[in-house]
PDB file of C-alpha atoms in Angstrom:
ATOM      1  CA  UNK A1343      -0.289   0.224   0.137  1.00 95.00           C
ATOM      2  CA  UNK A1344       1.018   3.859  -0.595  1.00 96.00           C
ATOM      3  CA  UNK A1345      -0.127   7.019  -0.346  1.00 96.00           C
ATOM      4  CA  UNK A1346      -0.386   9.288  -2.892  1.00 96.00           C
ATOM      5  CA  UNK A1347      -0.940  12.166  -2.990  1.00 94.00           C
ATOM      6  CA  UNK A1348       0.702  15.323  -5.045  1.00 90.00           C
ATOM      7  CA  UNK A1349       3.574  16.147  -4.339  1.00 91.00           C
ATOM      8  CA  UNK A1350       4.414  13.127  -2.339  1.00 93.00           C
ATOM      9  CA  UNK A1351       4.610   9.212  -2.307  1.00 96.00           C
ATOM     10  CA  UNK A1352       4.458   7.213   0.793  1.00 95.00           C
ATOM     11  CA  UNK A1353       4.340   3.607   1.746  1.00 95.00           C
ATOM     12  CA  UNK A1354       2.058   2.385   4.308  1.00 94.00           C
ATOM     13  CA  UNK A1355       3.854  -0.436   4.247  1.00 90.00           C
ATOM     14  CA  UNK A1356       6.687  -3.005   3.394  1.00 86.00           C
ATOM     15  CA  UNK A1357       7.480  -6.485   2.159  1.00 84.00           C
ATOM     16  CA  UNK A1358       7.482  -9.890   4.304  1.00 89.00           C
ATOM     17  CA  UNK A1359       9.728 -12.118   2.133  1.00 91.00           C
ATOM     18  CA  UNK A1360      12.409 -14.639   3.734  1.00 94.00           C
ATOM     19  CA  UNK A1361      15.608 -11.991   2.944  1.00 92.00           C
ATOM     20  CA  UNK A1362      14.011  -9.483   5.568  1.00 92.00           C
ATOM     21  CA  UNK A1363      12.492 -11.617   7.839  1.00 95.00           C
ATOM     22  CA  UNK A1364      16.423 -13.930   7.647  1.00 95.00           C
ATOM     23  CA  UNK A1365      17.080 -12.966  10.726  1.00 96.00           C
ATOM     24  CA  UNK A1366      14.083 -13.766  12.254  1.00 96.00           C
ATOM     25  CA  UNK A1367      13.589 -17.336  10.561  1.00 97.00           C
ATOM     26  CA  UNK A1368      17.289 -18.519  11.206  1.00 97.00           C
ATOM     27  CA  UNK A1369      16.648 -17.998  15.309  1.00 97.00           C
ATOM     28  CA  UNK A1370      13.381 -20.497  14.690  1.00 97.00           C
ATOM     29  CA  UNK A1371      15.135 -23.068  13.760  1.00 97.00           C
ATOM     30  CA  UNK A1372      18.311 -22.877  16.147  1.00 98.00           C
ATOM     31  CA  UNK A1373      15.067 -22.364  19.077  1.00 98.00           C
ATOM     32  CA  UNK A1374      13.083 -25.378  17.174  1.00 97.00           C
ATOM     33  CA  UNK A1375      15.776 -27.428  14.649  1.00 97.00           C
ATOM     34  CA  UNK A1376      13.038 -30.734  15.295  1.00 97.00           C
ATOM     35  CA  UNK A1377      11.539 -28.225  12.568  1.00 97.00           C
ATOM     36  CA  UNK A1378      14.178 -28.445   9.566  1.00 97.00           C
ATOM     37  CA  UNK A1379      13.908 -32.296  10.019  1.00 95.00           C
ATOM     38  CA  UNK A1380      17.659 -33.016   9.324  1.00 95.00           C
ATOM     39  CA  UNK A1381      16.619 -31.605   5.612  1.00 95.00           C
ATOM     40  CA  UNK A1382      17.716 -28.337   6.098  1.00 97.00           C
ATOM     41  CA  UNK A1383      20.541 -25.757   7.522  1.00 97.00           C
ATOM     42  CA  UNK A1384      19.930 -22.548   8.830  1.00 97.00           C
ATOM     43  CA  UNK A1385      22.594 -21.077   7.977  1.00 97.00           C
ATOM     44  CA  UNK A1386      22.979 -19.401   5.090  1.00 95.00           C
ATOM     45  CA  UNK A1387      25.867 -18.983   2.451  1.00 94.00           C
ATOM     46  CA  UNK A1388      26.498 -17.059  -0.644  1.00 92.00           C
ATOM     47  CA  UNK A1389      25.115 -19.944  -3.022  1.00 92.00           C
ATOM     48  CA  UNK A1390      24.809 -23.714  -2.862  1.00 93.00           C
ATOM     49  CA  UNK A1391      27.546 -25.438  -1.863  1.00 96.00           C
ATOM     50  CA  UNK A1392      28.492 -28.783  -3.275  1.00 95.00           C
ATOM     51  CA  UNK A1393      31.031 -32.188  -1.916  1.00 95.00           C
ATOM     52  CA  UNK A1394      34.034 -30.579  -3.258  1.00 96.00           C
ATOM     53  CA  UNK A1395      33.859 -27.488  -0.445  1.00 96.00           C
ATOM     54  CA  UNK A1396      34.121 -29.939   2.284  1.00 97.00           C
ATOM     55  CA  UNK A1397      36.870 -28.264   4.396  1.00 96.00           C
ATOM     56  CA  UNK A1398      37.204 -24.894   1.883  1.00 97.00           C
ATOM     57  CA  UNK A1399      36.545 -21.923   3.668  1.00 97.00           C
ATOM     58  CA  UNK A1400      32.897 -20.259   2.770  1.00 97.00           C
ATOM     59  CA  UNK A1401      31.485 -17.070   3.504  1.00 97.00           C
ATOM     60  CA  UNK A1402      27.769 -18.102   5.302  1.00 97.00           C
ATOM     61  CA  UNK A1403      25.771 -15.731   7.888  1.00 95.00           C
ATOM     62  CA  UNK A1404      24.121 -17.163  11.168  1.00 97.00           C
ATOM     63  CA  UNK A1405      20.157 -15.698  13.175  1.00 96.00           C
ATOM     64  CA  UNK A1406      22.751 -13.218  15.587  1.00 96.00           C
ATOM     65  CA  UNK A1407      24.996 -12.441  12.843  1.00 95.00           C
ATOM     66  CA  UNK A1408      24.195  -8.700  10.946  1.00 91.00           C
ATOM     67  CA  UNK A1409      27.334  -9.237   8.404  1.00 94.00           C
ATOM     68  CA  UNK A1410      28.942 -12.009   7.565  1.00 96.00           C
ATOM     69  CA  UNK A1411      31.653 -14.134   8.372  1.00 97.00           C
ATOM     70  CA  UNK A1412      34.059 -17.527   7.409  1.00 97.00           C
ATOM     71  CA  UNK A1413      34.172 -21.292   8.534  1.00 97.00           C
ATOM     72  CA  UNK A1414      35.178 -24.122   7.363  1.00 97.00           C
ATOM     73  CA  UNK A1415      32.338 -26.535   5.417  1.00 97.00           C
ATOM     74  CA  UNK A1416      31.535 -29.591   7.105  1.00 97.00           C
ATOM     75  CA  UNK A1417      29.111 -32.162   5.512  1.00 96.00           C
ATOM     76  CA  UNK A1418      25.914 -30.581   7.803  1.00 96.00           C
ATOM     77  CA  UNK A1419      26.342 -27.321   5.524  1.00 97.00           C
ATOM     78  CA  UNK A1420      25.464 -29.433   2.343  1.00 97.00           C
ATOM     79  CA  UNK A1421      22.146 -29.580   3.345  1.00 96.00           C
ATOM     80  CA  UNK A1422      20.090 -27.758   1.448  1.00 95.00           C
ATOM     81  CA  UNK A1423      20.208 -23.989   2.822  1.00 96.00           C
ATOM     82  CA  UNK A1424      16.003 -22.744   4.446  1.00 96.00           C
ATOM     83  CA  UNK A1425      16.641 -19.856   3.410  1.00 95.00           C
ATOM     84  CA  UNK A1426      18.348 -19.828  -0.548  1.00 92.00           C
ATOM     85  CA  UNK A1427      18.578 -17.414  -3.383  1.00 89.00           C
ATOM     86  CA  UNK A1428      18.300 -13.716  -2.661  1.00 85.00           C
ATOM     87  CA  UNK A1429      16.188 -10.890  -4.060  1.00 81.00           C
ATOM     88  CA  UNK A1430      12.764 -12.097  -5.523  1.00 78.00           C
ATOM     89  CA  UNK A1431      13.854 -14.983  -6.122  1.00 85.00           C
ATOM     90  CA  UNK A1432      14.445 -15.980  -1.900  1.00 91.00           C
ATOM     91  CA  UNK A1433      12.821 -19.442  -1.041  1.00 93.00           C
ATOM     92  CA  UNK A1434      11.722 -20.303   2.878  1.00 95.00           C
ATOM     93  CA  UNK A1435      11.993 -23.972   2.340  1.00 96.00           C
ATOM     94  CA  UNK A1436      12.233 -23.696  -1.452  1.00 93.00           C
ATOM     95  CA  UNK A1437       9.299 -23.168  -1.405  1.00 93.00           C
ATOM     96  CA  UNK A1438       7.330 -20.139  -0.627  1.00 91.00           C
ATOM     97  CA  UNK A1439       8.548 -17.174  -1.407  1.00 89.00           C
ATOM     98  CA  UNK A1440       6.292 -14.914   1.483  1.00 88.00           C
ATOM     99  CA  UNK A1441       7.780 -14.578   5.299  1.00 93.00           C
ATOM    100  CA  UNK A1442       4.350 -13.671   6.744  1.00 90.00           C
ATOM    101  CA  UNK A1443       0.920 -14.881   5.776  1.00 86.00           C
ATOM    102  CA  UNK A1444      -3.075 -16.344   7.495  1.00 87.00           C
ATOM    103  CA  UNK A1445      -4.205 -20.138   7.401  1.00 86.00           C
ATOM    104  CA  UNK A1446      -1.237 -22.161   5.205  1.00 83.00           C
ATOM    105  CA  UNK A1447      -1.788 -24.775   8.369  1.00 90.00           C
ATOM    106  CA  UNK A1448      -0.891 -27.988   5.874  1.00 91.00           C
ATOM    107  CA  UNK A1449       2.014 -26.880   3.570  1.00 92.00           C
ATOM    108  CA  UNK A1450       3.567 -28.836   3.227  1.00 94.00           C
ATOM    109  CA  UNK A1451       7.500 -29.063   1.965  1.00 94.00           C
ATOM    110  CA  UNK A1452       7.083 -30.903  -0.967  1.00 90.00           C
ATOM    111  CA  UNK A1453       7.582 -34.197  -1.235  1.00 90.00           C
ATOM    112  CA  UNK A1454       8.371 -34.343   2.653  1.00 92.00           C
ATOM    113  CA  UNK A1455       5.861 -34.302   6.068  1.00 93.00           C
ATOM    114  CA  UNK A1456       8.217 -30.566   6.909  1.00 95.00           C
ATOM    115  CA  UNK A1457       6.037 -27.779   7.569  1.00 94.00           C
ATOM    116  CA  UNK A1458       6.077 -24.432   7.151  1.00 95.00           C
ATOM    117  CA  UNK A1459       3.095 -23.477   8.254  1.00 95.00           C
ATOM    118  CA  UNK A1460       5.651 -22.581  11.703  1.00 95.00           C
ATOM    119  CA  UNK A1461       7.750 -19.973   9.975  1.00 96.00           C
ATOM    120  CA  UNK A1462       4.925 -18.198   8.943  1.00 95.00           C
ATOM    121  CA  UNK A1463       4.646 -14.863  11.425  1.00 93.00           C
ATOM    122  CA  UNK A1464       0.101 -14.302  11.482  1.00 91.00           C
ATOM    123  CA  UNK A1465       1.245 -10.231  13.110  1.00 90.00           C
ATOM    124  CA  UNK A1466       0.221  -7.988  10.974  1.00 87.00           C
ATOM    125  CA  UNK A1467       1.936  -4.111   9.672  1.00 87.00           C
ATOM    126  CA  UNK A1468       0.466  -1.297  11.911  1.00 90.00           C
ATOM    127  CA  UNK A1469       0.874   1.644  10.147  1.00 89.00           C
ATOM    128  CA  UNK A1470      -1.641   4.609  11.513  1.00 90.00           C
ATOM    129  CA  UNK A1471      -2.787   7.114   8.309  1.00 86.00           C
ATOM    130  CA  UNK A1472      -4.000  10.836  10.737  1.00 87.00           C
ATOM    131  CA  UNK A1473      -6.315  12.075   7.608  1.00 84.00           C
ATOM    132  CA  UNK A1474      -7.022  15.438  10.170  1.00 85.00           C
ATOM    133  CA  UNK A1475      -3.434  16.036   9.576  1.00 87.00           C
ATOM    134  CA  UNK A1476      -3.371  15.949   5.850  1.00 85.00           C
ATOM    135  CA  UNK A1477      -5.041  19.141   4.643  1.00 87.00           C
ATOM    136  CA  UNK A1478      -6.131  15.507   1.699  1.00 89.00           C
ATOM    137  CA  UNK A1479      -6.943  17.094  -2.051  1.00 89.00           C
ATOM    138  CA  UNK A1480      -9.361  15.480  -4.406  1.00 89.00           C
ATOM    139  CA  UNK A1481      -6.906  13.751  -6.302  1.00 92.00           C
ATOM    140  CA  UNK A1482      -5.574  12.072  -3.199  1.00 94.00           C
ATOM    141  CA  UNK A1483      -6.056   8.124  -2.503  1.00 96.00           C
ATOM    142  CA  UNK A1484      -4.463   4.717  -1.373  1.00 96.00           C
ATOM    143  CA  UNK A1485      -3.284   2.605  -2.928  1.00 97.00           C
ATOM    144  CA  UNK A1486      -4.189  -1.063  -2.118  1.00 96.00           C
ATOM    145  CA  UNK A1487      -2.331  -4.641  -3.735  1.00 95.00           C
ATOM    146  CA  UNK A1488      -0.732  -7.615  -4.285  1.00 90.00           C
ATOM    147  CA  UNK A1489       2.558  -8.947  -5.307  1.00 85.00           C
ATOM    148  CA  UNK A1490       1.626  -8.621  -9.091  1.00 89.00           C
ATOM    149  CA  UNK A1491       1.714  -4.871  -9.213  1.00 92.00           C
ATOM    150  CA  UNK A1492       4.806  -4.117  -7.239  1.00 91.00           C
ATOM    151  CA  UNK A1493       6.537  -7.349  -9.061  1.00 87.00           C
ATOM    152  CA  UNK A1494       6.815  -4.786 -11.810  1.00 91.00           C
ATOM    153  CA  UNK A1495       5.960  -0.816 -11.433  1.00 93.00           C
ATOM    154  CA  UNK A1496       7.306   0.892  -9.015  1.00 93.00           C
ATOM    155  CA  UNK A1497       6.390   3.206  -6.442  1.00 95.00           C
ATOM    156  CA  UNK A1498       7.030   6.136  -8.215  1.00 95.00           C
ATOM    157  CA  UNK A1499       5.558   4.465 -11.503  1.00 94.00           C
ATOM    158  CA  UNK A1500       2.421   3.754 -10.041  1.00 96.00           C
ATOM    159  CA  UNK A1501       1.848   7.706  -8.512  1.00 96.00           C
ATOM    160  CA  UNK A1502       2.636   8.933 -11.853  1.00 95.00           C
ATOM    161  CA  UNK A1503      -0.394   6.649 -13.196  1.00 95.00           C
ATOM    162  CA  UNK A1504      -2.634   8.198 -10.923  1.00 96.00           C
ATOM    163  CA  UNK A1505      -1.756  11.326 -11.054  1.00 95.00           C
ATOM    164  CA  UNK A1506      -1.817  11.369 -14.893  1.00 94.00           C
ATOM    165  CA  UNK A1507      -5.292   9.537 -14.807  1.00 95.00           C
ATOM    166  CA  UNK A1508      -7.397  10.910 -11.895  1.00 93.00           C
ATOM    167  CA  UNK A1509      -7.182  15.200 -13.016  1.00 91.00           C
ATOM    168  CA  UNK A1510      -8.682  13.915 -16.474  1.00 90.00           C
ATOM    169  CA  UNK A1511     -11.932  11.920 -15.576  1.00 91.00           C
ATOM    170  CA  UNK A1512     -13.094  14.202 -12.789  1.00 87.00           C
ATOM    171  CA  UNK A1513     -16.384  13.962 -14.084  1.00 90.00           C
ATOM    172  CA  UNK A1514     -16.156  10.558 -14.125  1.00 91.00           C
ATOM    173  CA  UNK A1515     -18.470   8.465 -11.170  1.00 91.00           C
ATOM    174  CA  UNK A1516     -16.155   4.873 -11.360  1.00 94.00           C
ATOM    175  CA  UNK A1517     -13.330   6.682 -12.101  1.00 94.00           C
ATOM    176  CA  UNK A1518     -11.096   4.720  -8.592  1.00 96.00           C
ATOM    177  CA  UNK A1519     -12.467   1.772 -10.212  1.00 96.00           C
ATOM    178  CA  UNK A1520     -10.863   2.740 -13.825  1.00 96.00           C
ATOM    179  CA  UNK A1521      -7.779   2.859 -12.177  1.00 96.00           C
ATOM    180  CA  UNK A1522      -7.634   0.036 -10.491  1.00 96.00           C
ATOM    181  CA  UNK A1523      -8.501  -1.020 -13.469  1.00 95.00           C
ATOM    182  CA  UNK A1524      -5.593   0.493 -15.784  1.00 95.00           C
ATOM    183  CA  UNK A1525      -2.647  -0.187 -12.829  1.00 95.00           C
ATOM    184  CA  UNK A1526      -3.111  -3.874 -14.060  1.00 94.00           C
ATOM    185  CA  UNK A1527      -3.539  -3.145 -17.579  1.00 92.00           C
ATOM    186  CA  UNK A1528      -0.489  -1.687 -16.952  1.00 91.00           C
ATOM    187  CA  UNK A1529       1.239  -5.400 -15.693  1.00 91.00           C
ATOM    188  CA  UNK A1530       0.141  -7.095 -19.286  1.00 87.00           C
ATOM    189  CA  UNK A1531       2.643  -6.376 -20.951  1.00 81.00           C
ATOM    190  CA  UNK A1532       0.361  -5.001 -23.559  1.00 72.00           C
ATOM    191  CA  UNK A1533       1.799  -1.807 -26.727  1.00 61.00           C
ATOM    192  CA  UNK A1534       0.068   0.416 -24.506  1.00 60.00           C
ATOM    193  CA  UNK A1535       0.354   0.760 -21.785  1.00 58.00           C
ATOM    194  CA  UNK A1536       1.003   3.743 -20.072  1.00 58.00           C
ATOM    195  CA  UNK A1537       4.584   3.599 -18.805  1.00 55.00           C
ATOM    196  CA  UNK A1538       5.033   1.931 -22.204  1.00 51.00           C
ATOM    197  CA  UNK A1539       7.693  -0.550 -20.696  1.00 61.00           C
ATOM    198  CA  UNK A1540       5.942  -3.059 -21.968  1.00 65.00           C
ATOM    199  CA  UNK A1541       6.654  -5.229 -18.179  1.00 76.00           C
ATOM    200  CA  UNK A1542       4.563  -8.502 -17.007  1.00 87.00           C
ATOM    201  CA  UNK A1543       3.502  -9.791 -14.033  1.00 85.00           C
ATOM    202  CA  UNK A1544       2.854 -13.788 -14.188  1.00 84.00           C
ATOM    203  CA  UNK A1545       1.054 -13.829 -10.491  1.00 84.00           C
ATOM    204  CA  UNK A1546      -1.876 -12.811 -10.042  1.00 88.00           C
ATOM    205  CA  UNK A1547      -2.770  -9.423  -9.235  1.00 93.00           C
ATOM    206  CA  UNK A1548      -5.834  -7.480  -7.034  1.00 95.00           C
ATOM    207  CA  UNK A1549      -5.687  -3.578  -6.214  1.00 97.00           C
ATOM    208  CA  UNK A1550      -7.494  -1.607  -4.713  1.00 97.00           C
ATOM    209  CA  UNK A1551      -7.449   2.242  -5.280  1.00 97.00           C
ATOM    210  CA  UNK A1552      -9.726   4.018  -2.186  1.00 95.00           C
ATOM    211  CA  UNK A1553     -10.197   8.303  -1.786  1.00 94.00           C
ATOM    212  CA  UNK A1554      -9.282   9.740   0.658  1.00 91.00           C
ATOM    213  CA  UNK A1555     -10.535  13.260  -0.088  1.00 84.00           C
ATOM    214  CA  UNK A1556     -13.374  13.577   2.610  1.00 75.00           C
ATOM    215  CA  UNK A1557     -12.320  10.791   4.503  1.00 56.00           C
ATOM    216  CA  UNK A1558     -13.336  11.693   8.642  1.00 49.00           C
ATOM    217  CA  UNK A1559     -15.346  14.139   7.473  1.00 52.00           C
ATOM    218  CA  UNK A1560     -18.985  15.369   8.870  1.00 48.00           C
ATOM    219  CA  UNK A1561     -21.386  17.277   6.105  1.00 45.00           C
ATOM    220  CA  UNK A1562     -21.132  20.425   9.261  1.00 48.00           C
ATOM    221  CA  UNK A1563     -17.959  20.313   8.121  1.00 47.00           C
ATOM    222  CA  UNK A1564     -16.650  19.017  10.540  1.00 42.00           C
TER     223      UNK A1564
END
C-alpha cells in the first residue's frame, strides 16, 4: 500500500520475505531445530554448497549475525538452506517467497512431511494514517495491491499513473475503479501500456484505489 498525493509518495507497508526476515526465521530454527527434520541447514551461504567445498572456508550468516563471517564447510552444511536465493527469488524451505500470512496450515515441503506454517508469522504490520493532519486534496488516494503489481511497477511509477489519470477524469463517477483496472492493464505487457515499458506480471493481481478526500469529515464540515 502507498499513499499518493500531488507532491508525495508515502509507503504504508513493506514486504515481508524470507530475505527481509532472515534473522527471525533462522533464530526459530536455532531454538527448534526439529522443524528442519534434518533435511535443511539454517545457515545462509552466498551460493549452494557442493561436495567439493568440504573443508574449504566459505562465507556464511547465522541468526545472530548482521554481516558475514567465514567457516570451514562441514557435511551438515551441504544440506539445502532454510533460506535460498536472493531478492524476489529468495525461498523459504525452497517453497515460499513470503514469510508472513494467514492460513497455509497444511502446506508442506514437496515430497516431505516438513511443515512451513511454523515459520510463517501471522502478526500484521500496522500503519496509522491520521487523515486530519494531511490537508487532503481531491486526488489523494491510497493504492493497495497484491505483489503481482509491485513485481513490475515501482511506487513512483504507480504514483505517476495515478497523477496522470485522475485529474483528467474528475467527472467520471467510476474513475477510481477504472484507475485500478488501468494499473492492472499496465502489468500485462501490452503495447499501449501507459508506462510504455511492456512489463509483464505472471502473478495474480488485485488492486484497490481508495480515495481519501472528505474522509473523516461529516456533513456539518467537521
